[in-house]
């Protein structure tokens, strides 16, 4: 089973490496959106507050993830799906794609944070907790988007459905991430941040467990 998961993961990496237009499109979206924020808020005059900085960062990252991670099952044809069905269990497919999507989501967030901090400034005080928030938020985003991608892959207008169905489920993870990163920016005491970080980890665990329970039924259909 582990070899099959690794094979699925390697396949996803090779497909992404061969077709670089999708990832390049995400990078273009990140840079252009951040530059528009820079022009809109007149950062040279110091008008952007930390609350605005934090909220804009997570809005950009969420929609970058929807554009990047959401294509997990949308790019698979029916013939390839049937071929996978004859080879391995649905948990193997989900595991391979989920691992790849987590790494892709973390990469998007780190690149986004680097460009964002370079152009709009960097008010973060506690980098450890800010990066941990990015990590666990990326895991939650990937779990939700991978499952929803599997659900809407059979629909006609799957791209529009992807955003409509995923955003309400992503909202709790997004709100907790905004609060945690705001605490990391303000340099709040570690003990107060631990509780909220454990809450985010618990939500990630619930999302991934739900995905493993529901995906076999989706896969059979």
Coordinates of N, CA, C and O in Angstrom, one line a residue, residues 12-101:
X12 N 1.8 12.5 -9.6 CA 1.3 13.8 -9.4 C 2.4 14.8 -9.6 O 2.3 15.9 -10.3
X13 N 3.6 14.5 -9.1 CA 4.8 15.4 -9.2 C 5.2 15.5 -10.6 O 5.5 16.6 -11.2
X14 N 5.2 14.4 -11.3 CA 5.7 14.3 -12.7 C 4.7 15.1 -13.6 O 5.1 15.8 -14.5
X15 N 3.4 14.9 -13.4 CA 2.4 15.7 -14.2 C 2.5 17.2 -14.0 O 2.4 18.0 -14.9
X16 N 2.8 17.6 -12.7 CA 2.9 19.0 -12.4 C 4.2 19.5 -13.0 O 4.2 20.7 -13.5
X17 N 5.2 18.7 -13.0 CA 6.5 19.2 -13.5 C 6.5 19.3 -15.1 O 7.0 20.2 -15.6
X18 N 5.7 18.4 -15.7 CA 5.6 18.5 -17.2 C 4.7 19.6 -17.6 O 5.0 20.3 -18.6
X19 N 3.6 19.8 -16.9 CA 2.7 20.9 -17.2 C 2.8 22.0 -16.2 O 2.1 22.1 -15.3
X20 N 3.8 22.9 -16.5 CA 4.1 23.9 -15.5 C 3.2 25.1 -15.6 O 3.4 26.1 -14.9
X21 N 2.3 25.1 -16.6 CA 1.5 26.3 -16.8 C 0.6 26.6 -15.6 O 0.3 27.7 -15.3
X22 N 0.1 25.5 -15.0 CA -0.8 25.7 -13.8 C -0.1 26.3 -12.7 O -0.6 27.3 -12.1
X23 N 1.1 25.8 -12.3 CA 1.9 26.4 -11.2 C 2.3 27.8 -11.5 O 2.3 28.7 -10.7
X24 N 2.8 28.0 -12.8 CA 3.2 29.4 -13.2 C 2.0 30.4 -13.1 O 2.2 31.5 -12.8
X25 N 0.8 29.9 -13.4 CA -0.4 30.7 -13.3 C -0.7 31.1 -11.9 O -1.1 32.2 -11.6
X26 N -0.4 30.1 -10.9 CA -0.6 30.5 -9.5 C 0.4 31.5 -9.1 O 0.1 32.5 -8.3
X27 N 1.7 31.4 -9.5 CA 2.7 32.4 -9.2 C 2.3 33.7 -9.7 O 2.5 34.8 -9.1
X28 N 1.8 33.8 -11.0 CA 1.4 35.0 -11.6 C 0.2 35.6 -10.8 O 0.2 36.9 -10.6
X29 N -0.7 34.8 -10.3 CA -1.8 35.3 -9.5 C -1.3 35.9 -8.2 O -1.8 37.0 -7.8
X30 N -0.4 35.2 -7.6 CA 0.1 35.7 -6.3 C 0.8 37.1 -6.5 O 0.5 38.0 -5.7
X31 N 1.7 37.1 -7.4 CA 2.5 38.4 -7.6 C 1.6 39.5 -8.0 O 1.7 40.6 -7.5
X32 N 0.7 39.3 -9.0 CA -0.2 40.3 -9.5 C -1.1 40.8 -8.4 O -1.4 42.0 -8.3
X33 N -1.7 39.9 -7.6 CA -2.6 40.3 -6.6 C -1.9 41.1 -5.5 O -2.5 42.1 -5.0
X34 N -0.8 40.6 -5.1 CA 0.0 41.4 -4.1 C 0.4 42.8 -4.6 O 0.3 43.7 -3.8
X35 N 0.8 42.8 -5.8 CA 1.2 44.2 -6.4 C 0.0 45.1 -6.4 O 0.1 46.3 -6.2
X36 N -1.2 44.6 -6.8 CA -2.4 45.4 -6.8 C -2.7 45.9 -5.4 O -3.1 47.1 -5.2
X37 N -2.5 45.0 -4.4 CA -2.7 45.5 -3.0 C -1.7 46.6 -2.6 O -2.1 47.5 -1.9
X38 N -0.5 46.4 -3.1 CA 0.5 47.4 -2.8 C 0.1 48.8 -3.4 O 0.3 49.8 -2.7
X39 N -0.4 48.8 -4.6 CA -0.8 50.0 -5.2 C -2.1 50.6 -4.6 O -2.2 51.8 -4.4
X40 N -3.0 49.7 -4.2 CA -4.3 50.1 -3.7 C -4.2 50.8 -2.3 O -4.8 51.7 -2.0
X41 N -3.3 50.2 -1.4 CA -3.2 50.7 0.0 C -2.1 51.7 0.2 O -1.9 52.1 1.3
X42 N -1.4 52.0 -0.9 CA -0.4 53.1 -0.8 C 0.6 52.8 0.4 O 0.7 53.6 1.3
X43 N 1.3 51.7 0.3 CA 2.1 51.2 1.5 C 3.2 52.2 1.8 O 3.7 52.3 2.9
X44 N 3.7 52.9 0.8 CA 4.8 53.9 1.0 C 4.4 54.9 2.1 O 5.3 55.4 2.8
X45 N 3.1 55.2 2.2 CA 2.7 56.1 3.2 C 2.4 55.5 4.5 O 2.0 56.2 5.5
X46 N 2.6 54.2 4.6 CA 2.4 53.5 5.9 C 0.9 53.4 6.3 O 0.6 53.4 7.5
X47 N 0.0 53.3 5.3 CA -1.4 53.3 5.7 C -2.0 51.9 6.0 O -3.1 51.8 6.4
X48 N -1.2 50.8 5.7 CA -1.8 49.5 5.9 C -1.5 49.0 7.4 O -0.4 49.0 7.8
X49 N -2.6 48.7 8.1 CA -2.5 48.2 9.4 C -2.3 46.7 9.4 O -2.5 46.1 8.4
X50 N -1.8 46.2 10.6 CA -1.5 44.8 10.7 C -2.7 43.9 10.5 O -2.6 42.8 9.9
X51 N -3.9 44.4 10.9 CA -5.1 43.6 10.7 C -5.4 43.5 9.2 O -5.8 42.4 8.8
X52 N -5.3 44.5 8.5 CA -5.5 44.5 7.1 C -4.5 43.6 6.4 O -4.8 42.8 5.5
X53 N -3.2 43.8 6.8 CA -2.1 43.0 6.2 C -2.4 41.5 6.4 O -2.3 40.7 5.5
X54 N -2.8 41.1 7.6 CA -3.1 39.7 7.9 C -4.3 39.2 7.1 O -4.2 38.1 6.6
X55 N -5.4 39.9 7.1 CA -6.6 39.5 6.4 C -6.4 39.3 4.9 O -6.7 38.3 4.3
X56 N -5.7 40.3 4.3 CA -5.4 40.2 2.9 C -4.5 39.0 2.5 O -4.7 38.3 1.5
X57 N -3.5 38.7 3.4 CA -2.6 37.6 3.2 C -3.4 36.3 3.1 O -3.2 35.5 2.1
X58 N -4.3 36.1 4.0 CA -5.0 34.8 4.0 C -6.1 34.7 2.9 O -6.3 33.6 2.4
X59 N -6.7 35.8 2.5 CA -7.6 35.8 1.4 C -6.9 35.4 0.1 O -7.3 34.6 -0.7
X60 N -5.7 36.0 -0.1 CA -4.9 35.6 -1.3 C -4.5 34.2 -1.3 O -4.6 33.5 -2.3
X61 N -4.0 33.7 -0.1 CA -3.6 32.3 0.0 C -4.7 31.3 -0.2 O -4.6 30.3 -0.9
X62 N -5.9 31.6 0.3 CA -7.1 30.7 0.1 C -7.4 30.6 -1.3 O -7.6 29.4 -1.8
X63 N -7.6 31.7 -2.0 CA -8.0 31.6 -3.4 C -6.8 31.0 -4.3 O -7.1 30.4 -5.4
X64 N -5.6 31.2 -3.9 CA -4.5 30.6 -4.6 C -4.6 29.1 -4.5 O -4.3 28.3 -5.4
X65 N -5.0 28.6 -3.3 CA -5.1 27.2 -3.1 C -6.3 26.6 -3.8 O -6.2 25.5 -4.4
X66 N -7.4 27.4 -3.9 CA -8.5 26.9 -4.7 C -8.2 26.7 -6.1 O -8.6 25.8 -6.8
X67 N -7.4 27.7 -6.7 CA -6.9 27.6 -8.1 C -5.9 26.4 -8.3 O -5.9 25.8 -9.3
X68 N -5.1 26.2 -7.3 CA -4.0 25.2 -7.5 C -4.3 23.8 -7.0 O -4.1 22.9 -7.8
X69 N -4.8 23.7 -5.8 CA -5.0 22.3 -5.2 C -6.3 21.7 -5.7 O -6.4 20.5 -5.9
X70 N -7.3 22.6 -6.1 CA -8.6 22.1 -6.5 C -8.6 21.2 -7.7 O -9.6 20.4 -7.9
X71 N -7.6 21.3 -8.5 CA -7.6 20.6 -9.8 C -7.2 19.1 -9.6 O -7.1 18.4 -10.6
X72 N -7.1 18.7 -8.4 CA -6.6 17.3 -8.1 C -7.3 16.2 -8.8 O -6.7 15.4 -9.5
X73 N -8.7 16.2 -8.8 CA -9.4 15.2 -9.5 C -10.1 15.8 -10.7 O -10.5 15.0 -11.6
X74 N -10.1 17.1 -10.9 CA -10.7 17.7 -12.0 C -10.0 17.4 -13.3 O -10.5 17.4 -14.4
X75 N -8.7 17.2 -13.2 CA -7.8 16.9 -14.4 C -7.8 15.4 -14.8 O -7.2 15.1 -15.8
X76 N -8.4 14.6 -14.0 CA -8.4 13.2 -14.3 C -9.6 12.8 -15.2 O -10.7 13.2 -15.0
X77 N -9.3 12.1 -16.3 CA -10.3 11.6 -17.2 C -11.0 10.4 -16.6 O -10.5 9.7 -15.7
X78 N -12.1 10.0 -17.2 CA -12.9 8.9 -16.8 C -12.2 7.6 -17.0 O -12.2 6.7 -16.1
X79 N -11.5 7.5 -18.1 CA -10.7 6.3 -18.4 C -9.6 6.0 -17.4 O -9.4 4.9 -16.9
X80 N -8.9 7.1 -17.0 CA -7.8 7.0 -16.0 C -8.4 6.6 -14.6 O -7.8 5.9 -13.8
X81 N -9.6 7.2 -14.3 CA -10.2 6.9 -13.0 C -10.6 5.4 -12.9 O -10.4 4.8 -11.9
X82 N -11.1 4.9 -14.0 CA -11.5 3.5 -14.1 C -10.2 2.6 -13.9 O -10.2 1.6 -13.3
X83 N -9.1 3.0 -14.6 CA -7.9 2.3 -14.5 C -7.4 2.3 -13.0 O -6.9 1.2 -12.5
X84 N -7.4 3.4 -12.3 CA -7.1 3.5 -10.9 C -8.0 2.5 -10.1 O -7.5 1.9 -9.1
X85 N -9.2 2.5 -10.4 CA -10.2 1.7 -9.7 C -9.8 0.2 -9.7 O -10.1 -0.5 -8.7
X86 N -9.3 -0.2 -10.8 CA -8.9 -1.7 -10.9 C -7.5 -2.0 -10.3 O -7.2 -3.1 -10.1
X87 N -6.8 -0.9 -10.0 CA -5.4 -1.2 -9.4 C -5.3 -1.1 -7.9 O -4.6 -1.9 -7.3
X88 N -6.0 -0.2 -7.3 CA -5.7 0.1 -5.9 C -7.0 0.5 -5.1 O -8.0 0.8 -5.8
X89 N -6.9 0.6 -3.8 CA -8.0 1.0 -3.0 C -8.2 2.6 -3.1 O -7.2 3.3 -3.3
X90 N -9.4 3.0 -2.8 CA -9.6 4.5 -2.8 C -8.7 5.3 -1.8 O -8.4 6.4 -2.0
X91 N -8.4 4.6 -0.6 CA -7.6 5.3 0.4 C -6.2 5.6 -0.2 O -5.6 6.5 0.2
X92 N -5.7 4.7 -1.1 CA -4.4 4.9 -1.7 C -4.4 6.1 -2.6 O -3.5 7.0 -2.5
X93 N -5.5 6.2 -3.4 CA -5.6 7.4 -4.3 C -5.7 8.7 -3.5 O -5.0 9.6 -3.8
X94 N -6.5 8.7 -2.5 CA -6.7 9.8 -1.6 C -5.4 10.2 -0.9 O -5.0 11.4 -0.9
X95 N -4.6 9.2 -0.4 CA -3.4 9.5 0.3 C -2.3 10.1 -0.6 O -1.7 11.1 -0.2
X96 N -2.1 9.5 -1.8 CA -1.1 10.0 -2.7 C -1.4 11.5 -3.1 O -0.6 12.3 -3.1
X97 N -2.7 11.7 -3.4 CA -3.1 13.1 -3.9 C -3.0 14.1 -2.7 O -2.7 15.2 -2.9
X98 N -3.4 13.6 -1.5 CA -3.4 14.5 -0.4 C -2.0 14.9 0.0 O -1.8 16.1 0.3
X99 N -1.1 14.0 0.0 CA 0.3 14.3 0.3 C 0.9 15.3 -0.6 O 1.5 16.3 -0.3
X100 N 0.6 15.1 -1.9 CA 1.1 16.1 -2.9 C 0.4 17.4 -2.8 O 1.1 18.5 -2.9
X101 N -0.9 17.4 -2.5 CA -1.6 18.7 -2.3 C -1.2 19.5 -1.1 O -1.1 20.7 -1.1

